[in-house]
Short mmCIF file of C-alpha atoms in Angstrom, two decimals:
data_model
loop_
_atom_site.label_atom_id
_atom_site.label_comp_id
_atom_site.label_asym_id
_atom_site.label_seq_id
_atom_site.Cartn_x
_atom_site.Cartn_y
_atom_site.Cartn_z
CA MET A 1 -19.67 43.05 -36.39
CA SER A 2 -20.28 39.69 -34.66
CA TRP A 3 -19.14 37.96 -37.85
CA TRP A 4 -15.79 39.75 -37.68
CA VAL A 5 -15.33 38.70 -34.06
CA MET A 6 -16.25 35.08 -34.81
CA ALA A 7 -14.07 35.04 -37.95
CA PHE A 8 -11.12 36.39 -35.97
CA PHE A 9 -11.62 33.75 -33.28
CA LEU A 10 -11.81 30.94 -35.85
CA VAL A 11 -8.77 32.14 -37.80
CA ALA A 12 -6.66 32.66 -34.65
CA GLY A 13 -7.75 29.25 -33.33
CA LEU A 14 -7.00 27.48 -36.60
CA LEU A 15 -3.59 29.14 -36.79
CA GLY A 16 -2.66 27.48 -33.51
CA MET A 17 -3.38 30.15 -30.91
CA PRO A 18 -4.65 28.49 -27.70
CA LEU A 19 -8.45 28.79 -27.76
CA ALA A 20 -8.70 30.70 -24.48
CA PHE A 21 -6.40 33.43 -25.81
CA ALA A 22 -8.06 33.41 -29.25
CA LEU A 23 -11.38 34.02 -27.45
CA GLY A 24 -9.82 36.84 -25.41
CA ALA A 25 -8.31 38.51 -28.47
CA ALA A 26 -11.62 38.22 -30.37
CA ALA A 27 -13.44 39.67 -27.34
CA ILE A 28 -11.11 42.69 -27.33
CA GLY A 29 -11.88 43.19 -31.03
CA GLY A 30 -15.60 43.02 -30.26
CA LEU A 31 -15.33 45.50 -27.39
CA TRP A 32 -13.32 47.87 -29.57
CA LEU A 33 -15.78 47.66 -32.47
CA SER A 34 -18.74 48.33 -30.17
CA ASN A 35 -17.00 51.14 -28.25
CA VAL A 36 -17.26 49.34 -24.93
CA ASP A 37 -14.66 50.08 -22.25
CA PHE A 38 -11.95 47.39 -22.07
CA ASN A 39 -12.25 47.26 -18.27
CA MET A 40 -15.09 44.77 -18.85
CA LEU A 41 -12.47 42.21 -19.82
CA PRO A 42 -10.67 41.51 -16.48
CA GLN A 43 -13.96 41.84 -14.60
CA ARG A 44 -15.70 39.23 -16.76
CA MET A 45 -12.64 36.98 -16.61
CA MET A 46 -12.65 37.09 -12.83
CA ALA A 47 -16.43 36.73 -12.53
CA ALA A 48 -16.36 33.61 -14.75
CA VAL A 49 -14.12 31.82 -12.25
CA ASN A 50 -15.50 33.34 -9.06
CA SER A 51 -18.04 30.61 -8.42
CA PHE A 52 -18.57 28.21 -5.52
CA PRO A 53 -20.04 25.35 -7.66
CA LEU A 54 -16.96 25.38 -9.94
CA MET A 55 -14.79 24.60 -6.92
CA ALA A 56 -16.22 21.09 -7.11
CA ILE A 57 -14.00 20.41 -10.15
CA PRO A 58 -10.57 20.67 -8.44
CA LEU A 59 -12.05 18.94 -5.40
CA PHE A 60 -13.15 16.01 -7.63
CA MET A 61 -9.66 15.90 -9.07
CA VAL A 62 -8.11 15.80 -5.61
CA ALA A 63 -10.51 13.03 -4.55
CA GLY A 64 -9.69 11.03 -7.70
CA GLU A 65 -5.95 11.55 -7.24
CA LEU A 66 -6.16 10.45 -3.58
CA MET A 67 -8.02 7.31 -4.55
CA ILE A 68 -5.56 6.47 -7.32
CA LYS A 69 -2.55 7.07 -5.06
CA GLY A 70 -4.26 5.00 -2.36
CA GLY A 71 -4.29 1.98 -4.70
CA ILE A 72 -8.00 1.88 -5.46
CA MET A 73 -7.30 1.49 -9.21
CA GLU A 74 -5.74 -1.96 -8.79
CA GLN A 75 -8.63 -3.14 -6.60
CA MET A 76 -11.13 -1.71 -9.06
CA VAL A 77 -9.51 -3.47 -12.00
CA ALA A 78 -9.43 -6.75 -10.00
CA PHE A 79 -13.13 -6.33 -9.18
CA ALA A 80 -14.00 -5.62 -12.83
CA ASN A 81 -11.88 -8.58 -13.86
CA ALA A 82 -13.77 -10.86 -11.47
CA LEU A 83 -17.05 -9.62 -12.99
CA VAL A 84 -16.38 -9.53 -16.72
CA GLY A 85 -12.85 -10.88 -17.24
CA ARG A 86 -14.14 -14.13 -18.74
CA VAL A 87 -16.30 -12.42 -21.40
CA ARG A 88 -14.78 -12.37 -24.91
CA GLY A 89 -12.45 -9.37 -25.20
CA GLY A 90 -12.18 -9.61 -21.41
CA LEU A 91 -9.50 -6.98 -20.86
CA ALA A 92 -11.39 -4.42 -22.98
CA GLN A 93 -14.51 -5.19 -20.92
CA VAL A 94 -12.48 -4.74 -17.73
CA ALA A 95 -11.24 -1.36 -19.03
CA MET A 96 -14.82 -0.27 -19.82
CA LEU A 97 -16.15 -1.33 -16.43
CA SER A 98 -13.16 0.19 -14.60
CA GLY A 99 -13.74 3.45 -16.53
CA ALA A 100 -17.39 3.43 -15.48
CA ILE A 101 -16.54 2.80 -11.81
CA LEU A 102 -13.77 5.43 -11.87
CA SER A 103 -16.23 7.92 -13.38
CA LEU A 104 -18.36 7.55 -10.26
CA VAL A 105 -15.64 9.38 -8.33
CA SER A 106 -13.72 11.51 -10.81
CA GLY A 107 -16.01 13.40 -13.22
CA THR A 108 -13.50 14.36 -15.91
CA ALA A 109 -12.38 12.44 -19.00
CA VAL A 110 -8.74 13.55 -18.85
CA SER A 111 -8.11 12.24 -15.33
CA ASP A 112 -9.89 8.95 -16.19
CA ALA A 113 -7.78 8.57 -19.34
CA ALA A 114 -4.57 9.19 -17.38
CA ALA A 115 -5.50 6.64 -14.70
CA LEU A 116 -6.74 3.97 -17.13
CA SER A 117 -3.91 4.27 -19.62
CA SER A 118 -1.25 4.00 -16.90
CA THR A 119 -2.93 0.97 -15.30
CA LEU A 120 -4.36 -0.96 -18.26
CA GLY A 121 -2.77 0.68 -21.32
CA PRO A 122 0.36 -1.50 -21.74
CA GLU A 123 -1.53 -4.79 -21.25
CA LEU A 124 -4.35 -3.72 -23.62
CA ARG A 125 -1.83 -2.71 -26.26
CA LYS A 126 -0.01 -6.02 -25.98
CA LYS A 127 -3.23 -8.01 -26.37
CA TYR A 128 -5.23 -6.01 -28.90
CA GLY A 129 -2.77 -3.66 -30.67
CA LEU A 130 -2.50 0.12 -30.59
CA GLY A 131 -5.71 1.02 -32.47
CA PHE A 132 -8.27 -0.97 -30.48
CA SER A 133 -6.59 -0.36 -27.11
CA THR A 134 -6.50 3.42 -27.71
CA ALA A 135 -10.16 3.37 -28.74
CA VAL A 136 -11.09 1.38 -25.62
CA ILE A 137 -9.24 3.77 -23.26
CA ALA A 138 -10.66 6.85 -25.03
CA ALA A 139 -14.23 5.49 -24.91
CA SER A 140 -14.05 4.36 -21.29
CA ALA A 141 -12.44 7.67 -20.19
CA ASN A 142 -15.26 9.55 -21.90
CA LEU A 143 -17.72 7.92 -19.53
CA GLY A 144 -16.27 10.39 -17.01
CA PRO A 145 -18.26 13.44 -18.17
CA ILE A 146 -21.40 11.30 -18.68
CA ILE A 147 -21.61 9.30 -15.47
CA PRO A 148 -22.45 11.49 -12.45
CA PRO A 149 -20.80 13.29 -10.75
CA SER A 150 -19.63 15.06 -13.88
CA ALA A 151 -17.59 18.26 -14.10
CA ALA A 152 -19.18 19.07 -17.48
CA MET A 153 -22.66 18.97 -15.91
CA ILE A 154 -21.55 21.28 -13.11
CA VAL A 155 -20.22 23.79 -15.65
CA TYR A 156 -23.41 23.50 -17.73
CA ALA A 157 -25.67 24.03 -14.71
CA TYR A 158 -23.52 26.98 -13.59
CA LEU A 159 -23.71 28.63 -17.03
CA ALA A 160 -27.44 27.95 -17.39
CA GLY A 161 -28.13 29.76 -14.10
CA SER A 162 -30.75 28.98 -11.50
CA THR A 163 -33.08 27.24 -13.97
CA VAL A 164 -30.94 24.07 -14.08
CA SER A 165 -30.15 22.11 -10.94
CA ILE A 166 -26.87 20.18 -10.71
CA ALA A 167 -28.56 17.42 -8.70
CA ALA A 168 -31.32 17.09 -11.33
CA LEU A 169 -28.70 16.78 -14.08
CA PHE A 170 -26.92 14.05 -12.11
CA VAL A 171 -30.18 12.12 -11.66
CA ALA A 172 -31.08 12.58 -15.34
CA ALA A 173 -27.71 11.15 -16.40
CA ALA A 174 -27.99 7.97 -14.34
CA ILE A 175 -29.95 5.78 -16.80
CA PRO A 176 -28.26 7.06 -20.01
CA SER A 177 -24.87 6.38 -18.46
CA VAL A 178 -25.81 2.76 -17.68
CA ILE A 179 -27.09 2.36 -21.27
CA ILE A 180 -23.93 3.90 -22.80
CA THR A 181 -21.66 1.69 -20.66
CA ALA A 182 -23.65 -1.40 -21.65
CA VAL A 183 -23.51 -0.44 -25.35
CA PHE A 184 -19.75 0.16 -25.15
CA MET A 185 -19.27 -3.24 -23.51
CA PHE A 186 -21.46 -4.90 -26.11
CA GLN A 187 -19.42 -3.24 -28.86
CA CYS A 188 -16.19 -4.55 -27.30
CA TRP A 189 -17.69 -8.05 -27.21
CA TRP A 190 -18.86 -7.72 -30.85
CA ILE A 191 -15.43 -6.58 -32.11
CA ALA A 192 -13.66 -9.23 -30.02
CA ARG A 193 -15.94 -11.90 -31.53
CA LYS A 194 -15.41 -10.62 -35.07
CA ARG A 195 -11.64 -10.50 -34.63
CA ASP A 196 -11.64 -13.78 -32.75
CA TYR A 197 -9.85 -12.53 -29.65
CA PRO A 198 -9.28 -15.47 -27.27
CA LEU A 199 -11.48 -16.18 -24.27
CA GLU A 200 -9.33 -15.51 -21.19
CA GLY A 201 -9.68 -14.79 -17.49
CA GLU A 202 -11.16 -16.74 -14.63
CA PRO A 203 -14.79 -17.89 -14.96
CA PHE A 204 -17.24 -15.69 -13.07
CA SER A 205 -17.74 -16.67 -9.47
CA VAL A 206 -19.82 -14.86 -6.87
CA GLY A 207 -17.38 -15.95 -4.21
CA ALA A 208 -14.51 -14.07 -5.88
CA LEU A 209 -16.30 -10.69 -5.77
CA PRO A 210 -16.01 -9.89 -2.02
CA ARG A 211 -12.37 -10.98 -2.10
CA GLU A 212 -11.65 -8.41 -4.84
CA THR A 213 -13.52 -5.50 -3.22
CA MET B 1 20.56 37.51 -21.61
CA ARG B 2 18.02 34.86 -22.61
CA ALA B 3 19.49 32.44 -20.04
CA VAL B 4 19.10 35.03 -17.27
CA TYR B 5 15.54 35.79 -18.42
CA SER B 6 14.68 32.06 -18.35
CA ARG B 7 16.27 31.59 -14.91
CA VAL B 8 14.33 34.51 -13.42
CA LEU B 9 11.12 33.24 -15.02
CA ASP B 10 11.77 29.73 -13.68
CA ALA B 11 12.09 31.19 -10.17
CA VAL B 12 8.80 33.11 -10.62
CA ASP B 13 7.18 29.88 -11.89
CA ARG B 14 8.33 28.02 -8.78
CA LEU B 15 6.87 30.77 -6.60
CA ALA B 16 3.58 30.62 -8.52
CA ARG B 17 3.50 26.82 -8.24
CA TRP B 18 4.02 26.89 -4.47
CA THR B 19 1.43 29.63 -4.08
CA ILE B 20 -1.05 27.44 -5.97
CA VAL B 21 -0.20 24.44 -3.77
CA ILE B 22 -0.68 26.46 -0.57
CA ALA B 23 -3.87 28.15 -1.83
CA SER B 24 -5.33 24.78 -2.94
CA ALA B 25 -4.49 23.18 0.42
CA LEU B 26 -6.10 26.09 2.27
CA MET B 27 -9.16 25.97 0.00
CA ILE B 28 -9.62 22.22 0.54
CA GLY B 29 -9.01 22.62 4.27
CA ILE B 30 -11.55 25.42 4.66
CA VAL B 31 -14.25 23.61 2.63
CA THR B 32 -13.67 20.34 4.53
CA LEU B 33 -13.78 22.14 7.88
CA GLN B 34 -16.98 23.92 6.89
CA VAL B 35 -18.66 20.63 5.89
CA LEU B 36 -17.52 19.02 9.16
CA LEU B 37 -18.76 21.91 11.26
CA ARG B 38 -22.06 22.21 9.43
CA TYR B 39 -23.02 18.54 9.37
CA GLY B 40 -21.16 17.34 12.46
CA PHE B 41 -21.52 20.22 14.93
CA ASN B 42 -24.45 22.22 13.52
CA THR B 43 -22.40 25.41 13.26
CA SER B 44 -20.47 27.12 10.46
CA ILE B 45 -17.74 29.61 9.60
CA ASP B 46 -19.35 32.65 7.97
CA TRP B 47 -16.28 33.58 5.89
CA SER B 48 -15.59 30.11 4.52
CA GLU B 49 -17.42 30.48 1.19
CA GLU B 50 -15.97 33.87 0.29
CA ILE B 51 -12.40 33.00 1.29
CA SER B 52 -12.46 29.60 -0.42
CA ARG B 53 -13.77 31.29 -3.60
CA LEU B 54 -10.97 33.85 -3.32
CA LEU B 55 -8.39 31.06 -3.01
CA PHE B 56 -9.96 29.25 -5.97
CA VAL B 57 -9.69 32.41 -8.13
CA TRP B 58 -6.02 32.78 -7.13
CA CYS B 59 -5.31 29.12 -7.99
CA MET B 60 -7.00 29.35 -11.39
CA PHE B 61 -5.34 32.58 -12.50
CA LEU B 62 -1.86 31.75 -11.22
CA ALA B 63 -2.01 28.48 -13.16
CA ILE B 64 -2.62 30.23 -16.52
CA PRO B 65 1.03 31.28 -17.13
CA LEU B 66 2.24 27.82 -16.06
CA GLY B 67 -0.07 26.40 -18.74
CA ILE B 68 1.58 28.67 -21.34
CA ARG B 69 5.02 27.49 -20.24
CA GLU B 70 3.97 23.84 -20.53
CA GLY B 71 1.97 24.29 -23.74
CA ALA B 72 -1.01 22.85 -21.86
CA HIS B 73 -3.71 25.26 -23.08
CA VAL B 74 -6.20 23.65 -25.45
CA GLY B 75 -5.70 24.57 -29.10
CA LEU B 76 -6.51 23.28 -32.59
CA GLU B 77 -3.75 21.43 -34.43
CA LEU B 78 -5.90 20.41 -37.38
CA LEU B 79 -4.37 22.90 -39.78
CA VAL B 80 -1.07 23.69 -38.07
CA ALA B 81 0.05 20.04 -38.06
CA HIS B 82 -0.03 19.96 -41.87
CA ILE B 83 2.03 23.03 -42.66
CA PRO B 84 5.84 23.15 -43.04
CA LEU B 85 7.90 23.52 -39.85
CA PRO B 86 9.34 27.03 -40.56
CA VAL B 87 5.84 28.41 -41.29
CA ARG B 88 4.52 26.67 -38.17
CA LYS B 89 7.25 28.24 -36.05
CA ALA B 90 6.54 31.68 -37.56
CA LEU B 91 2.82 31.23 -36.79
CA GLY B 92 3.70 30.18 -33.24
CA ARG B 93 5.68 33.38 -32.79
CA ALA B 94 2.86 35.48 -34.26
CA CYS B 95 0.41 33.85 -31.83
CA ALA B 96 2.85 34.54 -28.97
CA VAL B 97 2.99 38.23 -29.96
CA GLY B 98 -0.84 38.31 -30.10
CA GLY B 99 -1.06 36.63 -26.69
CA ALA B 100 1.48 39.06 -25.20
CA ALA B 101 -0.48 42.04 -26.54
CA LEU B 102 -3.69 40.61 -25.05
CA MET B 103 -1.99 40.19 -21.68
CA VAL B 104 -0.79 43.82 -21.72
CA VAL B 105 -4.40 44.98 -22.20
CA VAL B 106 -5.70 42.64 -19.48
CA PHE B 107 -2.97 43.67 -17.04
CA TRP B 108 -3.52 47.38 -17.59
CA GLN B 109 -7.30 47.12 -17.29
CA ALA B 110 -7.08 44.87 -14.19
CA VAL B 111 -4.80 47.41 -12.47
CA LYS B 112 -7.17 50.24 -13.43
CA VAL B 113 -10.24 48.40 -12.12
CA ALA B 114 -8.42 47.41 -8.91
CA ALA B 115 -7.30 51.00 -8.29
CA LEU B 116 -10.77 52.43 -8.95
CA THR B 117 -12.68 50.06 -6.67
CA TRP B 118 -10.16 49.38 -3.89
CA ASP B 119 -12.55 50.74 -1.22
CA GLU B 120 -15.22 48.09 -1.82
CA MET B 121 -15.16 45.56 1.00
CA MET B 122 -15.93 41.84 1.06
CA GLN B 123 -19.14 40.81 2.80
CA SER B 124 -17.68 38.51 5.42
CA VAL B 125 -14.19 39.85 6.12
CA ASN B 126 -12.71 43.30 6.40
CA ALA B 127 -10.72 43.18 3.16
CA SER B 128 -11.07 44.78 -0.26
CA THR B 129 -13.01 42.88 -2.94
CA ASN B 130 -10.11 43.68 -5.23
CA TRP B 131 -8.12 40.81 -3.78
CA PHE B 132 -10.18 38.95 -6.40
CA MET B 133 -8.76 41.22 -9.13
CA VAL B 134 -5.11 41.08 -7.99
CA PRO B 135 -4.50 37.53 -9.35
CA VAL B 136 -5.90 38.62 -12.74
CA ALA B 137 -3.24 41.34 -12.97
CA ILE B 138 -0.49 39.02 -11.69
CA ALA B 139 -1.49 36.27 -14.14
CA ALA B 140 -1.58 38.74 -17.04
CA ALA B 141 1.91 40.07 -16.23
CA HIS B 142 3.34 36.59 -15.68
CA SER B 143 1.69 35.30 -18.88
CA PHE B 144 3.13 38.24 -20.83
CA PHE B 145 6.67 37.19 -19.88
CA HIS B 146 5.92 33.59 -20.87
CA PHE B 147 4.57 34.69 -24.26
CA VAL B 148 7.76 36.71 -24.76
CA GLN B 149 9.81 33.60 -23.90
CA LEU B 150 7.87 31.64 -26.53
CA LEU B 151 9.50 33.87 -29.17
CA TRP B 152 12.71 31.82 -28.79
CA ARG B 153 11.73 28.74 -26.77
CA GLU B 154 9.10 26.11 -27.49
CA PRO B 155 6.65 25.12 -24.71
CA VAL B 156 7.96 22.41 -22.33
CA ARG B 157 5.66 19.68 -23.70
CA THR B 158 6.76 20.40 -27.30
CA ILE B 159 10.42 20.13 -26.24
CA GLN B 160 9.66 16.81 -24.46
CA ALA B 161 7.80 15.53 -27.55
CA ILE B 162 10.78 16.40 -29.81
CA GLU B 163 13.23 14.72 -27.40
#
């Protein structure tokens, strides 16, 4: 019976039905096959959303939106530029570092991608072409769910129940997120070196950092 | 007829959007106030958690039909993107019919559950727990009308992409 439900979900999903509705339709099939009352459906739907920890997600989004509208993005990019702008592939490095800093306040990849592509996208595209610039934005935005606070970790901890603490997940992600950011930046440097992207930006100066923050 | 249907649905969408804005603002306000009171004044509002959760549930469910209108719900395009346009459109309509049928079931069951358990009260305020179930029914009904509209109109984002 479970195979039928899963097969229905996969077929409906592959045929273009939005996944949430494909899941719902498959669930109805499962309830019908197992003679369970359909009134489970709205109750489970409501219970899945009725959670205090999940409220952190829209609140993160509001915080991120406020910061972006308040002009923090430009300052953040200037700060990242002062730090790593002179490294080879400087703008890609700036995008990576900005993505990492933005992830410290946002927690979702989509909002990071929107903020980074509107701020750095056109300039990246002009310097490195569509392929590399898209890859850089996508990679840096995906630091969002890895670097704490992360919406994905909140959802995971919520689904796992009381055995997993959100705070413990955030602490556990701290070192891996630094490593991933460093590896991404190294990869940008490596590609920039291989493709011989020019060395641009102001040389690093400690004095410039406070001015940019 | 279709123009009138779309106009009425647009008006309902605007209402839903403003309800979401107000509910979100209230939710953020209540949570912020609670944090301020708890950490700044060592006191708290006992209904803040339940009411902010209620507002969150309303926001989430009322946004579902707006997602259908926009074409914002996550789906797989791996296969669909490689099939001819007429077949793709036919599949889109079939999915819309499936979605509409699902919404009818959800709406009917949500109304049944709400009617059966209307006497159950929330813990912190004197109101029925079924205020949590009401947005499920509203979202299902509203989504049904959007799925019906998809039978002749593409989602907003698809129209924008074509333009």
